[in-house]
PDB file of C-alpha atoms in Angstrom:
ATOM      1  CA  ALA T   1       3.002  15.279  13.170  1.00  0.00           C
ATOM      2  CA  GLN T   2       1.619  11.841  12.325  1.00  0.00           C
ATOM      3  CA  SER T   3       4.192   9.574  10.767  1.00  0.00           C
ATOM      4  CA  VAL T   4       5.352   6.030  10.150  1.00  0.00           C
ATOM      5  CA  THR T   5       9.074   5.418  10.291  1.00  0.00           C
ATOM      6  CA  GLN T   6      11.054   2.519   8.968  1.00  0.00           C
ATOM      7  CA  PRO T   7      14.610   3.495   9.899  1.00  0.00           C
ATOM      8  CA  ASP T   8      16.344   0.774   7.867  1.00  0.00           C
ATOM      9  CA  ILE T   9      16.325   1.479   4.138  1.00  0.00           C
ATOM     10  CA  HIS T  10      18.195  -1.656   3.216  1.00  0.00           C
ATOM     11  CA  ILE T  11      19.042  -4.786   5.208  1.00  0.00           C
ATOM     12  CA  THR T  12      21.150  -7.730   4.072  1.00  0.00           C
ATOM     13  CA  VAL T  13      20.994 -11.040   5.918  1.00  0.00           C
ATOM     14  CA  SER T  14      22.356 -14.482   5.268  1.00  0.00           C
ATOM     15  CA  GLU T  15      19.910 -17.268   4.446  1.00  0.00           C
ATOM     16  CA  GLY T  16      18.933 -19.045   7.625  1.00  0.00           C
ATOM     17  CA  ALA T  17      19.706 -16.051   9.818  1.00  0.00           C
ATOM     18  CA  SER T  18      17.108 -14.279  11.919  1.00  0.00           C
ATOM     19  CA  LEU T  19      15.492 -11.070  10.819  1.00  0.00           C
ATOM     20  CA  GLU T  20      13.981  -8.059  12.480  1.00  0.00           C
ATOM     21  CA  LEU T  21      12.574  -5.082  10.575  1.00  0.00           C
ATOM     22  CA  ARG T  22      11.745  -1.985  12.559  1.00  0.00           C
ATOM     23  CA  CYS T  23       8.686   0.179  12.439  1.00  0.00           C
ATOM     24  CA  ASN T  24       7.744   3.079  14.644  1.00  0.00           C
ATOM     25  CA  TYR T  25       4.626   5.218  14.427  1.00  0.00           C
ATOM     26  CA  SER T  26       3.541   8.510  15.799  1.00  0.00           C
ATOM     27  CA  TYR T  27      -0.196   8.891  16.300  1.00  0.00           C
ATOM     28  CA  GLY T  28      -2.379  10.089  19.117  1.00  0.00           C
ATOM     29  CA  ALA T  29      -4.171   6.794  19.622  1.00  0.00           C
ATOM     30  CA  THR T  30      -3.168   3.260  18.888  1.00  0.00           C
ATOM     31  CA  PRO T  31      -3.863   2.647  15.210  1.00  0.00           C
ATOM     32  CA  TYR T  32      -4.445  -0.518  13.345  1.00  0.00           C
ATOM     33  CA  LEU T  33      -1.014  -1.835  12.251  1.00  0.00           C
ATOM     34  CA  PHE T  34      -0.024  -3.837   9.159  1.00  0.00           C
ATOM     35  CA  TRP T  35       3.004  -5.286   7.455  1.00  0.00           C
ATOM     36  CA  TYR T  36       2.936  -5.730   3.683  1.00  0.00           C
ATOM     37  CA  VAL T  37       5.544  -7.325   1.371  1.00  0.00           C
ATOM     38  CA  GLN T  38       6.106  -6.240  -2.198  1.00  0.00           C
ATOM     39  CA  SER T  39       8.089  -8.319  -4.679  1.00  0.00           C
ATOM     40  CA  PRO T  40       9.585  -6.471  -7.679  1.00  0.00           C
ATOM     41  CA  GLY T  41       6.897  -5.433 -10.175  1.00  0.00           C
ATOM     42  CA  GLN T  42       4.161  -6.759  -7.985  1.00  0.00           C
ATOM     43  CA  GLY T  43       1.507  -5.383  -5.687  1.00  0.00           C
ATOM     44  CA  LEU T  44       1.443  -5.564  -1.933  1.00  0.00           C
ATOM     45  CA  GLN T  45       0.671  -8.732  -0.060  1.00  0.00           C
ATOM     46  CA  LEU T  46      -0.575  -8.537   3.520  1.00  0.00           C
ATOM     47  CA  LEU T  47       1.753 -10.422   5.895  1.00  0.00           C
ATOM     48  CA  LEU T  48      -0.010  -9.728   9.147  1.00  0.00           C
ATOM     49  CA  LYS T  49      -2.113  -7.209  11.038  1.00  0.00           C
ATOM     50  CA  TYR T  50      -2.705  -6.009  14.565  1.00  0.00           C
ATOM     51  CA  PHE T  51      -6.022  -4.598  15.766  1.00  0.00           C
ATOM     52  CA  SER T  52      -6.170  -5.404  19.460  1.00  0.00           C
ATOM     53  CA  GLY T  53      -5.574  -8.169  21.957  1.00  0.00           C
ATOM     54  CA  ASP T  54      -2.420 -10.274  21.982  1.00  0.00           C
ATOM     55  CA  THR T  55       0.475  -8.057  21.141  1.00  0.00           C
ATOM     56  CA  LEU T  56       2.344 -10.828  19.362  1.00  0.00           C
ATOM     57  CA  VAL T  57       0.735 -11.571  16.051  1.00  0.00           C
ATOM     58  CA  GLN T  58       1.447 -14.389  13.670  1.00  0.00           C
ATOM     59  CA  GLY T  59       1.390 -13.946   9.900  1.00  0.00           C
ATOM     60  CA  ILE T  60       1.995 -15.830   6.741  1.00  0.00           C
ATOM     61  CA  LYS T  61       5.294 -17.240   5.561  1.00  0.00           C
ATOM     62  CA  GLY T  62       6.586 -17.649   9.102  1.00  0.00           C
ATOM     63  CA  PHE T  63       6.553 -13.972   9.981  1.00  0.00           C
ATOM     64  CA  GLU T  64       5.496 -12.513  13.269  1.00  0.00           C
ATOM     65  CA  ALA T  65       5.291  -8.988  14.696  1.00  0.00           C
ATOM     66  CA  GLU T  66       5.117  -7.565  18.180  1.00  0.00           C
ATOM     67  CA  PHE T  67       3.219  -4.402  19.140  1.00  0.00           C
ATOM     68  CA  LYS T  68       4.854  -2.463  21.910  1.00  0.00           C
ATOM     69  CA  ARG T  69       2.722   0.432  23.019  1.00  0.00           C
ATOM     70  CA  SER T  70       5.360   2.024  25.231  1.00  0.00           C
ATOM     71  CA  GLN T  71       7.744   2.223  22.284  1.00  0.00           C
ATOM     72  CA  SER T  72       5.113   2.906  19.569  1.00  0.00           C
ATOM     73  CA  SER T  73       6.709   0.102  17.635  1.00  0.00           C
ATOM     74  CA  PHE T  74       5.531  -2.824  15.536  1.00  0.00           C
ATOM     75  CA  ASN T  75       8.637  -4.742  14.510  1.00  0.00           C
ATOM     76  CA  LEU T  76       8.507  -7.596  12.094  1.00  0.00           C
ATOM     77  CA  ARG T  77      10.508 -10.751  12.773  1.00  0.00           C
ATOM     78  CA  LYS T  78      11.318 -14.072  11.273  1.00  0.00           C
ATOM     79  CA  PRO T  79      13.550 -16.663  12.955  1.00  0.00           C
ATOM     80  CA  SER T  80      15.093 -18.071   9.807  1.00  0.00           C
ATOM     81  CA  VAL T  81      15.114 -16.235   6.511  1.00  0.00           C
ATOM     82  CA  HIS T  82      14.677 -17.946   3.139  1.00  0.00           C
ATOM     83  CA  TRP T  83      16.077 -16.639  -0.140  1.00  0.00           C
ATOM     84  CA  SER T  84      12.509 -16.150  -1.357  1.00  0.00           C
ATOM     85  CA  ASP T  85      11.948 -13.565   1.384  1.00  0.00           C
ATOM     86  CA  ALA T  86      14.015 -11.042  -0.548  1.00  0.00           C
ATOM     87  CA  ALA T  87      11.599  -8.167  -1.244  1.00  0.00           C
ATOM     88  CA  GLU T  88      10.497  -4.734  -0.037  1.00  0.00           C
ATOM     89  CA  TYR T  89       8.649  -4.632   3.235  1.00  0.00           C
ATOM     90  CA  PHE T  90       6.258  -1.867   4.199  1.00  0.00           C
ATOM     91  CA  CYS T  91       4.816  -1.045   7.545  1.00  0.00           C
ATOM     92  CA  ALA T  92       1.441   0.670   7.459  1.00  0.00           C
ATOM     93  CA  VAL T  93      -0.900   2.170  10.037  1.00  0.00           C
ATOM     94  CA  GLY T  94      -4.609   2.936   9.912  1.00  0.00           C
ATOM     95  CA  PRO T  95      -5.309   5.636  12.422  1.00  0.00           C
ATOM     96  CA  PRO T  96      -8.749   5.511  14.016  1.00  0.00           C
ATOM     97  CA  GLY T  97     -11.153   7.585  11.933  1.00  0.00           C
ATOM     98  CA  ALA T  98      -8.837   7.792   8.951  1.00  0.00           C
ATOM     99  CA  ASN T  99      -9.994   6.844   5.443  1.00  0.00           C
ATOM    100  CA  ASN T 100      -6.771   5.260   4.389  1.00  0.00           C
ATOM    101  CA  LEU T 101      -3.498   3.617   5.369  1.00  0.00           C
ATOM    102  CA  PHE T 102      -0.246   5.495   5.962  1.00  0.00           C
ATOM    103  CA  PHE T 103       2.877   3.746   4.787  1.00  0.00           C
ATOM    104  CA  GLY T 104       6.478   3.870   5.829  1.00  0.00           C
ATOM    105  CA  THR T 105       9.106   4.306   3.169  1.00  0.00           C
ATOM    106  CA  GLY T 106       9.945   0.583   3.142  1.00  0.00           C
ATOM    107  CA  THR T 107      12.866  -1.648   3.957  1.00  0.00           C
ATOM    108  CA  ARG T 108      14.504  -3.580   1.141  1.00  0.00           C
ATOM    109  CA  LEU T 109      15.679  -7.017   2.241  1.00  0.00           C
ATOM    110  CA  THR T 110      18.481  -8.802   0.451  1.00  0.00           C
ATOM    111  CA  VAL T 111      19.178 -12.435   1.310  1.00  0.00           C
ATOM    112  CA  ILE T 112      22.656 -13.798   0.559  1.00  0.00           C
ATOM    113  CA  PRO T 113      23.482 -17.498   0.357  1.00  0.00           C
TER     114      PRO T 113
ATOM    115  CA  ASN D   1     -12.096 -15.544  -6.519  1.00  0.00           C
ATOM    116  CA  ALA D   2     -10.134 -13.002  -8.419  1.00  0.00           C
ATOM    117  CA  GLY D   3      -8.164 -10.388  -6.544  1.00  0.00           C
ATOM    118  CA  VAL D   4      -7.967  -6.690  -7.324  1.00  0.00           C
ATOM    119  CA  MET D   5      -7.454  -6.288 -11.012  1.00  0.00           C
ATOM    120  CA  GLN D   6      -5.637  -3.331 -12.457  1.00  0.00           C
ATOM    121  CA  ASN D   7      -4.968  -2.548 -16.069  1.00  0.00           C
ATOM    122  CA  PRO D   8      -2.927  -1.792 -17.842  1.00  0.00           C
ATOM    123  CA  ARG D   9       0.153  -3.110 -16.013  1.00  0.00           C
ATOM    124  CA  HIS D  10       2.358  -0.651 -17.864  1.00  0.00           C
ATOM    125  CA  LEU D  11       1.353   2.559 -19.545  1.00  0.00           C
ATOM    126  CA  VAL D  12       3.575   4.898 -21.527  1.00  0.00           C
ATOM    127  CA  ARG D  13       2.416   8.399 -22.377  1.00  0.00           C
ATOM    128  CA  ARG D  14       3.999  11.519 -23.822  1.00  0.00           C
ATOM    129  CA  ARG D  15       3.804  14.774 -21.960  1.00  0.00           C
ATOM    130  CA  GLY D  16       0.480  16.443 -22.462  1.00  0.00           C
ATOM    131  CA  GLN D  17      -1.461  13.248 -23.135  1.00  0.00           C
ATOM    132  CA  GLU D  18      -4.137  11.708 -20.895  1.00  0.00           C
ATOM    133  CA  ALA D  19      -3.636   8.602 -18.831  1.00  0.00           C
ATOM    134  CA  ARG D  20      -6.490   6.360 -17.735  1.00  0.00           C
ATOM    135  CA  LEU D  21      -5.896   3.688 -15.080  1.00  0.00           C
ATOM    136  CA  ARG D  22      -8.528   1.097 -14.323  1.00  0.00           C
ATOM    137  CA  CYS D  23      -9.228  -0.883 -11.181  1.00  0.00           C
ATOM    138  CA  SER D  24     -11.758  -3.663 -10.616  1.00  0.00           C
ATOM    139  CA  PRO D  25     -12.123  -4.410  -6.895  1.00  0.00           C
ATOM    140  CA  MET D  26     -12.385  -7.843  -5.412  1.00  0.00           C
ATOM    141  CA  LYS D  27     -15.806  -9.469  -5.636  1.00  0.00           C
ATOM    142  CA  GLY D  28     -17.992  -8.183  -2.818  1.00  0.00           C
ATOM    143  CA  HIS D  29     -15.821  -5.120  -2.162  1.00  0.00           C
ATOM    144  CA  SER D  30     -17.471  -1.762  -2.603  1.00  0.00           C
ATOM    145  CA  HIS D  31     -14.714   0.480  -1.269  1.00  0.00           C
ATOM    146  CA  VAL D  32     -11.780   1.468  -3.478  1.00  0.00           C
ATOM    147  CA  TYR D  33      -8.610   3.332  -2.614  1.00  0.00           C
ATOM    148  CA  TRP D  34      -5.980   4.722  -4.921  1.00  0.00           C
ATOM    149  CA  TYR D  35      -2.326   5.132  -3.880  1.00  0.00           C
ATOM    150  CA  ARG D  36       0.751   6.409  -5.688  1.00  0.00           C
ATOM    151  CA  GLN D  37       4.240   5.123  -5.196  1.00  0.00           C
ATOM    152  CA  LEU D  38       7.113   7.243  -6.370  1.00  0.00           C
ATOM    153  CA  PRO D  39      10.497   5.548  -6.871  1.00  0.00           C
ATOM    154  CA  GLU D  40      12.217   4.610  -3.624  1.00  0.00           C
ATOM    155  CA  GLU D  41       9.210   5.782  -1.574  1.00  0.00           C
ATOM    156  CA  GLY D  42       6.260   4.236   0.193  1.00  0.00           C
ATOM    157  CA  LEU D  43       2.689   4.458  -0.982  1.00  0.00           C
ATOM    158  CA  LYS D  44       0.848   7.748  -0.632  1.00  0.00           C
ATOM    159  CA  PHE D  45      -2.921   7.853  -0.349  1.00  0.00           C
ATOM    160  CA  MET D  46      -4.733   9.710  -3.119  1.00  0.00           C
ATOM    161  CA  VAL D  47      -8.460   9.056  -3.025  1.00  0.00           C
ATOM    162  CA  TYR D  48     -11.115   6.866  -1.449  1.00  0.00           C
ATOM    163  CA  LEU D  49     -14.336   6.057  -3.317  1.00  0.00           C
ATOM    164  CA  GLN D  50     -17.448   4.072  -2.914  1.00  0.00           C
ATOM    165  CA  LYS D  51     -19.858   3.354  -5.735  1.00  0.00           C
ATOM    166  CA  GLU D  52     -20.741   6.648  -7.444  1.00  0.00           C
ATOM    167  CA  ASN D  53     -19.234   8.652  -4.566  1.00  0.00           C
ATOM    168  CA  ILE D  54     -15.911  10.249  -3.783  1.00  0.00           C
ATOM    169  CA  ILE D  55     -15.545  10.039  -0.041  1.00  0.00           C
ATOM    170  CA  ASP D  56     -12.073  11.442   0.516  1.00  0.00           C
ATOM    171  CA  GLU D  57      -9.838  13.019  -2.105  1.00  0.00           C
ATOM    172  CA  SER D  58      -7.458  14.729   0.282  1.00  0.00           C
ATOM    173  CA  GLY D  59      -4.428  13.147  -1.299  1.00  0.00           C
ATOM    174  CA  MET D  60      -5.285  14.026  -4.870  1.00  0.00           C
ATOM    175  CA  PRO D  61      -3.446  16.828  -6.619  1.00  0.00           C
ATOM    176  CA  LYS D  62      -5.862  19.690  -7.143  1.00  0.00           C
ATOM    177  CA  GLU D  63      -5.349  19.862 -10.914  1.00  0.00           C
ATOM    178  CA  ARG D  64      -5.295  17.317 -13.702  1.00  0.00           C
ATOM    179  CA  PHE D  65      -6.218  14.290 -11.542  1.00  0.00           C
ATOM    180  CA  SER D  66      -9.701  12.909 -11.158  1.00  0.00           C
ATOM    181  CA  ALA D  67     -11.222   9.620 -10.073  1.00  0.00           C
ATOM    182  CA  GLU D  68     -14.549   7.894 -10.398  1.00  0.00           C
ATOM    183  CA  PHE D  69     -16.198   4.643  -9.401  1.00  0.00           C
ATOM    184  CA  PRO D  70     -19.345   4.262 -11.440  1.00  0.00           C
ATOM    185  CA  LYS D  71     -22.289   2.085 -10.588  1.00  0.00           C
ATOM    186  CA  GLU D  72     -21.239  -0.330 -13.253  1.00  0.00           C
ATOM    187  CA  GLY D  73     -17.681  -0.976 -14.240  1.00  0.00           C
ATOM    188  CA  PRO D  74     -14.246  -0.403 -12.796  1.00  0.00           C
ATOM    189  CA  SER D  75     -12.907   2.572 -10.908  1.00  0.00           C
ATOM    190  CA  ILE D  76     -10.967   4.955 -13.113  1.00  0.00           C
ATOM    191  CA  LEU D  77      -8.080   7.234 -12.201  1.00  0.00           C
ATOM    192  CA  ARG D  78      -7.613   9.858 -14.873  1.00  0.00           C
ATOM    193  CA  ILE D  79      -4.607  12.062 -15.247  1.00  0.00           C
ATOM    194  CA  GLN D  80      -4.918  14.853 -17.837  1.00  0.00           C
ATOM    195  CA  GLN D  81      -2.002  16.635 -19.525  1.00  0.00           C
ATOM    196  CA  VAL D  82       0.541  14.326 -17.966  1.00  0.00           C
ATOM    197  CA  VAL D  83       3.964  15.632 -16.936  1.00  0.00           C
ATOM    198  CA  ARG D  84       7.241  13.810 -16.194  1.00  0.00           C
ATOM    199  CA  GLY D  85       6.570  14.010 -12.479  1.00  0.00           C
ATOM    200  CA  ASP D  86       3.503  11.833 -12.855  1.00  0.00           C
ATOM    201  CA  SER D  87       5.745   8.864 -13.600  1.00  0.00           C
ATOM    202  CA  ALA D  88       5.048   6.411 -10.758  1.00  0.00           C
ATOM    203  CA  ALA D  89       3.346   3.204  -9.818  1.00  0.00           C
ATOM    204  CA  TYR D  90      -0.335   3.615  -9.088  1.00  0.00           C
ATOM    205  CA  PHE D  91      -1.959   1.037  -6.857  1.00  0.00           C
ATOM    206  CA  CYS D  92      -5.577   0.337  -6.230  1.00  0.00           C
ATOM    207  CA  ALA D  93      -6.837  -1.353  -3.102  1.00  0.00           C
ATOM    208  CA  SER D  94     -10.294  -2.509  -2.123  1.00  0.00           C
ATOM    209  CA  SER D  95     -12.024  -3.571   1.068  1.00  0.00           C
ATOM    210  CA  PRO D  96     -15.462  -4.836   1.977  1.00  0.00           C
ATOM    211  CA  GLN D  97     -16.010  -2.080   4.443  1.00  0.00           C
ATOM    212  CA  GLY D  98     -15.027   1.555   4.752  1.00  0.00           C
ATOM    213  CA  PRO D  99     -12.775   3.319   7.215  1.00  0.00           C
ATOM    214  CA  SER D 100     -14.752   2.342  10.260  1.00  0.00           C
ATOM    215  CA  GLY D 101     -13.902  -1.146   9.222  1.00  0.00           C
ATOM    216  CA  LEU D 102     -10.181  -0.591   8.712  1.00  0.00           C
ATOM    217  CA  ASN D 103      -9.868  -3.831  10.602  1.00  0.00           C
ATOM    218  CA  GLN D 104     -10.791  -5.325   7.243  1.00  0.00           C
ATOM    219  CA  PRO D 105      -7.436  -5.147   5.465  1.00  0.00           C
ATOM    220  CA  GLN D 106      -7.165  -3.501   2.158  1.00  0.00           C
ATOM    221  CA  HIS D 107      -6.280  -5.852  -0.680  1.00  0.00           C
ATOM    222  CA  PHE D 108      -3.987  -4.448  -3.315  1.00  0.00           C
ATOM    223  CA  GLY D 109      -3.709  -4.930  -7.067  1.00  0.00           C
ATOM    224  CA  ASP D 110      -0.415  -5.354  -8.855  1.00  0.00           C
ATOM    225  CA  GLY D 111      -0.391  -1.688  -9.892  1.00  0.00           C
ATOM    226  CA  THR D 112      -0.005   0.295 -13.076  1.00  0.00           C
ATOM    227  CA  ARG D 113       3.476   1.541 -13.875  1.00  0.00           C
ATOM    228  CA  LEU D 114       3.075   4.884 -15.639  1.00  0.00           C
ATOM    229  CA  SER D 115       5.976   6.246 -17.581  1.00  0.00           C
ATOM    230  CA  ILE D 116       5.972   9.701 -19.146  1.00  0.00           C
ATOM    231  CA  LEU D 117       8.251  10.352 -22.076  1.00  0.00           C
TER     232      LEU D 117
END
């Protein structure tokens, strides 16, 4: 079955620490891949996207993600987390030929001083 | 250049009433997508529309839900005879191209939080 998995429901990190949020997908072909961030009561803001080419993509706010075909993963990373990064993060995939995006269940990030 | 505009931001209805959610896509975007987000869950696709056409409604409940995107005006998601289980955040997204252009990211509005009493 096609799916998007974010195995970590909630992650807590200290400000200044590094961050990695995991995302795995299960589709027949390599889909388009996205990371969105959602602050409380807000809509989704696109952080970065992968379509093809270089497997390490840079996004806004200092985020990056690496596509690993062998692991069907697209993990989001940031070397030094800021308190303002506290939010919900969603991984999404757009399978070839699909009319829409499929979202993971999200990872809630808490940043402690 | 305004983003995707959704209104109202919050909507409260009693069971049995109708809910109307509006979405104006970004300027230049002619493709609209509706998603629903239940508490503690990710977004689930409901329907994809172009102007005056429903392209894919595979995620829409078969009853009580309908969507339109008229030639003029915003896209409307309509829920008739609402029930408690309809309580959720409803998000609209738009893109300049359709699915073959999924490499054009979907831009999301801030959503409508629907609460059913």
